[in-house]
Tab-separated table of C-alpha atoms and ligand atoms in Angstrom:
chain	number	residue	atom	x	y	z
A	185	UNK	CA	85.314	96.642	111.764
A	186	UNK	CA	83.743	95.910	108.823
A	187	UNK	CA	84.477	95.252	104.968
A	188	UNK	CA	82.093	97.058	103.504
A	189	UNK	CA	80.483	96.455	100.169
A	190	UNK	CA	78.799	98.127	98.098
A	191	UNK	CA	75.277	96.734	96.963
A	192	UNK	CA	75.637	98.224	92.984
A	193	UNK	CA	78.878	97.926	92.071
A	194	UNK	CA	79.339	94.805	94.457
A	195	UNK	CA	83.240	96.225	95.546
A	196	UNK	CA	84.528	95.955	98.786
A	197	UNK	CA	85.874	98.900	100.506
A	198	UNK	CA	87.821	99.630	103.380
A	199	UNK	CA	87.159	98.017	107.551
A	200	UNK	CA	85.393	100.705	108.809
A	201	UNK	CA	83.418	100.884	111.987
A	202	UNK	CA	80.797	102.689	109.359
A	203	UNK	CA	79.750	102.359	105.660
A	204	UNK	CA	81.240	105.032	103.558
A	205	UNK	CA	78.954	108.117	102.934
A	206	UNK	CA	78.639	106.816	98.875
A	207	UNK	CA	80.834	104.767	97.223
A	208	UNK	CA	83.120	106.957	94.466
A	209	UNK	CA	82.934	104.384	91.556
A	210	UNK	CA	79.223	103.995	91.513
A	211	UNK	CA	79.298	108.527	91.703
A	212	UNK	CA	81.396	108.232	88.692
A	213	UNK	CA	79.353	108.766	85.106
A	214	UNK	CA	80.560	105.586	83.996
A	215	UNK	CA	78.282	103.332	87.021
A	216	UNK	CA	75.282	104.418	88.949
A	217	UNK	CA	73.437	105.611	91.871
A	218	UNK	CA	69.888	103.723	92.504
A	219	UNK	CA	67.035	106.439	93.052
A	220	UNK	CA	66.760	104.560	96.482
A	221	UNK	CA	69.817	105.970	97.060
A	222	UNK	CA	73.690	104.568	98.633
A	223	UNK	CA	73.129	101.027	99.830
A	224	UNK	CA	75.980	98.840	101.586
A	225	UNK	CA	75.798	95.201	102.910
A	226	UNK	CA	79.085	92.891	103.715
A	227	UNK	CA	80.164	89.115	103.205
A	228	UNK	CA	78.844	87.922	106.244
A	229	UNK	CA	75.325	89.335	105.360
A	230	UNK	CA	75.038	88.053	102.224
A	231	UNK	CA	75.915	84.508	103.556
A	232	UNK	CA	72.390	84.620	105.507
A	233	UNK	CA	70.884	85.780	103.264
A	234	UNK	CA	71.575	82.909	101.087
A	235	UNK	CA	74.365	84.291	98.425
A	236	UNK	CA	75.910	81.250	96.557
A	237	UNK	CA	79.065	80.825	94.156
A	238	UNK	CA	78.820	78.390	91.562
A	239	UNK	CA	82.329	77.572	89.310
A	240	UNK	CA	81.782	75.938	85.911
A	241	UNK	CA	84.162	74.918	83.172
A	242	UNK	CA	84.097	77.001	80.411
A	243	UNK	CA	86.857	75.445	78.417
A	244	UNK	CA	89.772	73.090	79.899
A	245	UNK	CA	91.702	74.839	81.607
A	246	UNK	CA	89.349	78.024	82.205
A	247	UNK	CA	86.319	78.209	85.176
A	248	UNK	CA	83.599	81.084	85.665
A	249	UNK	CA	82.571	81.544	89.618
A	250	UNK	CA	79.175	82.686	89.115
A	251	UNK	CA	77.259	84.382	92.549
A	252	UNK	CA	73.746	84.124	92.933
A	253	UNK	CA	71.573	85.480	93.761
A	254	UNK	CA	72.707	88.304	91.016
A	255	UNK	CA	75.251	90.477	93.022
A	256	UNK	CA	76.295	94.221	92.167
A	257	UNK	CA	77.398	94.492	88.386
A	258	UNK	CA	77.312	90.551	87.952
A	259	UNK	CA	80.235	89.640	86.475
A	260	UNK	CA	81.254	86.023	86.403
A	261	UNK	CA	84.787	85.384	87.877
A	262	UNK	CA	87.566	83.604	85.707
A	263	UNK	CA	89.614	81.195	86.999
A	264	UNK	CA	92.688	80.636	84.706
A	265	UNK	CA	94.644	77.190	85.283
A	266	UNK	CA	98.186	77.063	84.652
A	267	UNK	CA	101.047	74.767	85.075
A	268	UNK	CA	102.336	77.982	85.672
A	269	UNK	CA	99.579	78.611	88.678
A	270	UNK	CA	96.144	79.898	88.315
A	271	UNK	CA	95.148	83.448	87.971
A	272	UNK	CA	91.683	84.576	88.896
A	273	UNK	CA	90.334	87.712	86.777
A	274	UNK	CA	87.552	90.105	87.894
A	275	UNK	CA	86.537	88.212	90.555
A	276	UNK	CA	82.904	88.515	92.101
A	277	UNK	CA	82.204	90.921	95.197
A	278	UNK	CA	81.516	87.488	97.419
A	279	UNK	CA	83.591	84.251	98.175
A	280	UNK	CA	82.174	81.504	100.202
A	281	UNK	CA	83.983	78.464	101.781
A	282	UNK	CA	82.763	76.626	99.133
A	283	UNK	CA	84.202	78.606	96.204
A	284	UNK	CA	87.676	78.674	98.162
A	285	UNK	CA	87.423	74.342	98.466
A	286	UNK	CA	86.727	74.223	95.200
A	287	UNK	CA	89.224	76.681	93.913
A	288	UNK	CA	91.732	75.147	95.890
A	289	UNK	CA	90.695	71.801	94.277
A	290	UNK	CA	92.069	73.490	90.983
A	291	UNK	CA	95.259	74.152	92.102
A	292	UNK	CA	94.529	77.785	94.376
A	293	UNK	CA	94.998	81.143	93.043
A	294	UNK	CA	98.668	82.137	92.321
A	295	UNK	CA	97.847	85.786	91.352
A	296	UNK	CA	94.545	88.353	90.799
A	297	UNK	CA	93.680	90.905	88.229
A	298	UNK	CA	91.108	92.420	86.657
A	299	UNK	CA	89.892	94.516	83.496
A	300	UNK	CA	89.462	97.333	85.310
A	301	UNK	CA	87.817	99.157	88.810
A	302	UNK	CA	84.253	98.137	88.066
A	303	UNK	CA	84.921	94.363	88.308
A	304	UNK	CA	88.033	94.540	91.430
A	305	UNK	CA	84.721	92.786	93.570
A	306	UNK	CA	86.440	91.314	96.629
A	307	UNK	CA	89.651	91.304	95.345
A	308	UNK	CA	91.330	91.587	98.966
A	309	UNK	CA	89.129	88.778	100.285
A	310	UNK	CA	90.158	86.489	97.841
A	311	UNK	CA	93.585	87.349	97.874
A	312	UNK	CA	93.175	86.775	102.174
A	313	UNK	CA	91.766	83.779	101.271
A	314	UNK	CA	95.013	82.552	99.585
A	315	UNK	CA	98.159	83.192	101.406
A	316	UNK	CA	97.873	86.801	100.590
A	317	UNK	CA	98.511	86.690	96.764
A	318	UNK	CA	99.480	89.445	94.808
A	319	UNK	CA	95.999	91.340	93.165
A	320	UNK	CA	97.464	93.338	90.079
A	321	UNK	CA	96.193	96.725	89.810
A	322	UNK	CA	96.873	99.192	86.446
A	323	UNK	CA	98.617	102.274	87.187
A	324	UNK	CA	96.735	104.229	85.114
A	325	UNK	CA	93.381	103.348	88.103
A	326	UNK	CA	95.079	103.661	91.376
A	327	UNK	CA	92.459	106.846	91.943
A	328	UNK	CA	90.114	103.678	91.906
A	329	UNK	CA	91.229	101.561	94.823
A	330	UNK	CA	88.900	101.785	97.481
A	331	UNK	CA	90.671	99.075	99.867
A	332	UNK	CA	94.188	99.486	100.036
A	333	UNK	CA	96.025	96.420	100.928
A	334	UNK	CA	99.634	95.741	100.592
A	335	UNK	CA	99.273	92.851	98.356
A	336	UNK	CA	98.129	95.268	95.560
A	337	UNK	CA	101.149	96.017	92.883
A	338	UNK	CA	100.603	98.431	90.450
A	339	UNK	CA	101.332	97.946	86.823
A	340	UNK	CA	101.355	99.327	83.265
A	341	UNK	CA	101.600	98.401	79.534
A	342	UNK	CA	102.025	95.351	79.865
A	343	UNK	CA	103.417	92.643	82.290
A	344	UNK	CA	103.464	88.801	82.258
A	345	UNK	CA	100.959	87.031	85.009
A	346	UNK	CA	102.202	83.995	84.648
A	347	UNK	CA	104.260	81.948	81.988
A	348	UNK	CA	102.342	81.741	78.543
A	349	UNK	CA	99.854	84.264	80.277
A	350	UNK	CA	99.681	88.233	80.315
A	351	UNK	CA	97.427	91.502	80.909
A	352	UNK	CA	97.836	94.145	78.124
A	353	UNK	CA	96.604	97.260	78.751
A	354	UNK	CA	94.353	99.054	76.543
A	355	UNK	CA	92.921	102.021	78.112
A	356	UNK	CA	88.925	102.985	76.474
A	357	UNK	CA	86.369	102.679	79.127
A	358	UNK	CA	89.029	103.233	81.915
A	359	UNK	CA	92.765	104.485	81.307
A	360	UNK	CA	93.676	100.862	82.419
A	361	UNK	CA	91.072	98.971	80.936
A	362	UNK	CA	92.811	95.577	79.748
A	363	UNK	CA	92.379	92.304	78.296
A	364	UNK	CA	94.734	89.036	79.182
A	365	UNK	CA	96.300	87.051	76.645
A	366	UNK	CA	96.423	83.479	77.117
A	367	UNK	CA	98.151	81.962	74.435
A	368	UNK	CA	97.208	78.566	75.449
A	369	UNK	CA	93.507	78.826	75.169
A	370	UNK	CA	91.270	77.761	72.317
A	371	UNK	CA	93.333	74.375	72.067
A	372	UNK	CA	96.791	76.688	71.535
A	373	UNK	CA	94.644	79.266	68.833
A	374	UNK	CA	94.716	81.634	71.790
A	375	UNK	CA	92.282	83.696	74.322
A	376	UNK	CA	91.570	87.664	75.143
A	377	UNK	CA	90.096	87.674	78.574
A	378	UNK	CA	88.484	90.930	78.269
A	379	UNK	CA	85.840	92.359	81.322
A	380	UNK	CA	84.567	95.195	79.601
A	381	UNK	CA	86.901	96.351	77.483
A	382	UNK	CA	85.874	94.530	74.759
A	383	UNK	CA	82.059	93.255	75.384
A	384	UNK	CA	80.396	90.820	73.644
A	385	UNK	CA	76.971	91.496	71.658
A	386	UNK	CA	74.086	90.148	71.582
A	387	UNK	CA	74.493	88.705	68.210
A	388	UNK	CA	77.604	87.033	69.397
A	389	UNK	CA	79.445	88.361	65.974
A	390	UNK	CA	80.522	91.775	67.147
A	391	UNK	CA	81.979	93.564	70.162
A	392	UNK	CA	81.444	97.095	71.923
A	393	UNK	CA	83.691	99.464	73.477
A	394	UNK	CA	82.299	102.293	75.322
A	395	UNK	CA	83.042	105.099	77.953
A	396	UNK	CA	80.019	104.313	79.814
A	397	UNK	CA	78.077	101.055	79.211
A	398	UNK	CA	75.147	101.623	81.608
A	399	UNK	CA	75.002	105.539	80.377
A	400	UNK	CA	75.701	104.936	76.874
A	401	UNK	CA	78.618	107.438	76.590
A	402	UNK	CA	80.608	106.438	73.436
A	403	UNK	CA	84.464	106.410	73.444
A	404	UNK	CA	86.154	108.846	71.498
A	405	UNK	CA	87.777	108.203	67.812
A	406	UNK	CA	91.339	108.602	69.825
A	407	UNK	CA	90.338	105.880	72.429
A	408	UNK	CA	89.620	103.162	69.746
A	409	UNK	CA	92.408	103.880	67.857
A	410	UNK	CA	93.903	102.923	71.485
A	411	UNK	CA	92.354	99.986	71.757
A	412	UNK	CA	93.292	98.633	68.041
A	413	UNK	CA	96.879	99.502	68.164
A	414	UNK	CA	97.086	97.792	71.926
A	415	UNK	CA	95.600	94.664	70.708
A	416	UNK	CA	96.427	94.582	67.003
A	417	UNK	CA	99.975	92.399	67.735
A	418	UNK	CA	97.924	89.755	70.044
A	419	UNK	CA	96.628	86.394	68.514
A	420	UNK	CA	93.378	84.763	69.606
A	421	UNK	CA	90.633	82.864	68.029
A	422	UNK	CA	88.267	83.216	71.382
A	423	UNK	CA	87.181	86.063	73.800
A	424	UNK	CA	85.369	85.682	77.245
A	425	UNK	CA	84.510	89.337	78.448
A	426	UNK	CA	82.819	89.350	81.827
A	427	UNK	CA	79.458	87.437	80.920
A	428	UNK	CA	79.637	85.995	77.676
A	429	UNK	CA	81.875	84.790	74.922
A	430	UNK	CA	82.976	85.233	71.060
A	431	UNK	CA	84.103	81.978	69.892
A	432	UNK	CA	85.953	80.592	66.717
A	433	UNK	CA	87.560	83.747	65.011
A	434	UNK	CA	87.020	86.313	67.883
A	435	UNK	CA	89.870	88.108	66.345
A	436	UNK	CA	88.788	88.971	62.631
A	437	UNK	CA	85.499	89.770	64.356
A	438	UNK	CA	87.385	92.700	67.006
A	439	UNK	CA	88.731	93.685	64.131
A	440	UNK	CA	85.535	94.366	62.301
A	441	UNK	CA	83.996	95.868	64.925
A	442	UNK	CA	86.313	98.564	65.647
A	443	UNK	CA	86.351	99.551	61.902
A	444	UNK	CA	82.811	99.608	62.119
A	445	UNK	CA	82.627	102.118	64.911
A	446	UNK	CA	85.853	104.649	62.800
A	447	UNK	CA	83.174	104.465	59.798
A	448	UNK	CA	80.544	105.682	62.103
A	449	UNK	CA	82.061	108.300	63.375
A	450	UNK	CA	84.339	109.014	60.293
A	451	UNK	CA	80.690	109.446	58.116
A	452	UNK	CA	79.373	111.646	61.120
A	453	UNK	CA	82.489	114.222	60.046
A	454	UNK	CA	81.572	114.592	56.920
A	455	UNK	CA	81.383	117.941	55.832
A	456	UNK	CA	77.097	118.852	55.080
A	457	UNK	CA	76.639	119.094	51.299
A	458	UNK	CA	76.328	122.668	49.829
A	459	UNK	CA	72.797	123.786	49.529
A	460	UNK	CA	72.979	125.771	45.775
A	461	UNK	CA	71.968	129.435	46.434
A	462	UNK	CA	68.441	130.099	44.456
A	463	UNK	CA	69.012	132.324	42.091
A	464	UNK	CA	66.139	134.415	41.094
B	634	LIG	ZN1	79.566	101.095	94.082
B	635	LIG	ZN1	82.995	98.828	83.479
């Protein structure tokens, strides 16, 4: 049998004998289905054909586990290290022997989460990979799992990962979507890991939140009045979503951005101006 995975999205599914007809989260309006049509591969056929992980430091205590070539939606993993133990968020859809050595190097992986279903990846492998960890899955997405394991535990509002260390949920771009809080990042000003549901700009100033990234689908006024009141209590100075980062005063910045999107859409309800009858 065979973990499949699926080429766009980069998550694993169930052991099958056969891929899966399509794979549900790529269906979805908020992913994608190449023109080419469903396409599958698995970890042992991305090894020959010459996938690599790469882990960087991206501040002390925090790694990203890169794969390359590019795989599925791309997302960098993050490995959080602890005293408490080390969390890894969103992890990639591939793990090599030389991610797990060097992982392992860094203390292991005490637990596994992620923002939400687009960037699960391989979360099953990696758990496999160490001792069976628990992989932390919102309640809100369990329509989303596509490998069910029994180290998955569900979860909602809020719950602590580890000590100094938790995953808030948001809801936006998924009913789950969430962001960790790591109050020890930024030398003690605090850090939002965030996936998606808060991405970082181009101009490294501002942040997005949206239904549908890849089909530009905006979130509703009601969603990102979600968002603000989920993360309005938390502290940070710093935000790594899935790819990039915000740095020094990250939170002033969410903060801005979210207003700007209520003015946007608060100016689009304006009533139209009266057009004076002509009187003749
Ligand atoms: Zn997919
Ligand atoms: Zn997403």
């Amino acid at each position: 049998m065979t973990v499949w995975i699926c080429q766009t999205c980069a998550i694993e599914h169930a052991d099958t004998e056969q891929p899966p007809v399509i794979c549900e989260i790529c269906v979805d309006d908020r992913q994608w289905v190449p023109v080419a049509g469903q396409q599958w591969t698995h970890r042992e056929q991305l090894r020959q054909l010459g996938y690599r992980t790469r882990i960087d430091e991206l501040e002390p205590g925090l790694h990203g586990i890169t794969v390359s070539p590019k795989l599925g939606i791309g997302q960098r993993g993050l490995l959080l290290c602890t005293e408490g133990g080390n969390l890894l968020f969103d992890p990639p859809g591939y793990i090599d022997q030389e991610a797990i050595d060097v992982v392992r190097d860094l203390g292991g992986v005490a637990v596994i989460a992620s923002s939400h279903p687009h960037l699960t990846g391989a979360s099953i492998q990696w758990s496999h990979a160490f001792g069976g960890v628990d992989v932390l899955v919102a309640d809100a997405d369990r329509e989303w799992v596509r490998r069910p394991d029994p180290v998955i535990r569900f979860w909602r509002d809020e719950t602590e990962l580890l000590p100094g260390v938790r995953i808030v949920q948001c809801g936006g771009h998924f009913p789950g979507s969430s962001v960790v809080d790591w109050q020890g990042g930024a030398d003690g000003r605090g850090v939002l890991l965030t996936g998606d549901t808060l991405m970082v700009n181009p101009d490294h100033k501002t942040i997005a939140v949206m239904w549908s990234f890849v089909n530009r689908v905006p979130l509703s006024q009601t969603a990102i009045r979600g968002i603000q009141f989920a993360i309005q209590p938390l502290q940070y100075d710093r935000i790594y979503d899935g790819w990039d980062a915000l740095g020094t005063g990250a939170r002033s910045r969410v903060t801005a951005s979210l207003e700007r999107y209520l003015a946007v859409e608060t100016a689009r309800q304006v009533p139209p101006v009266a057009v004076p009858t002509p009187s003749c």
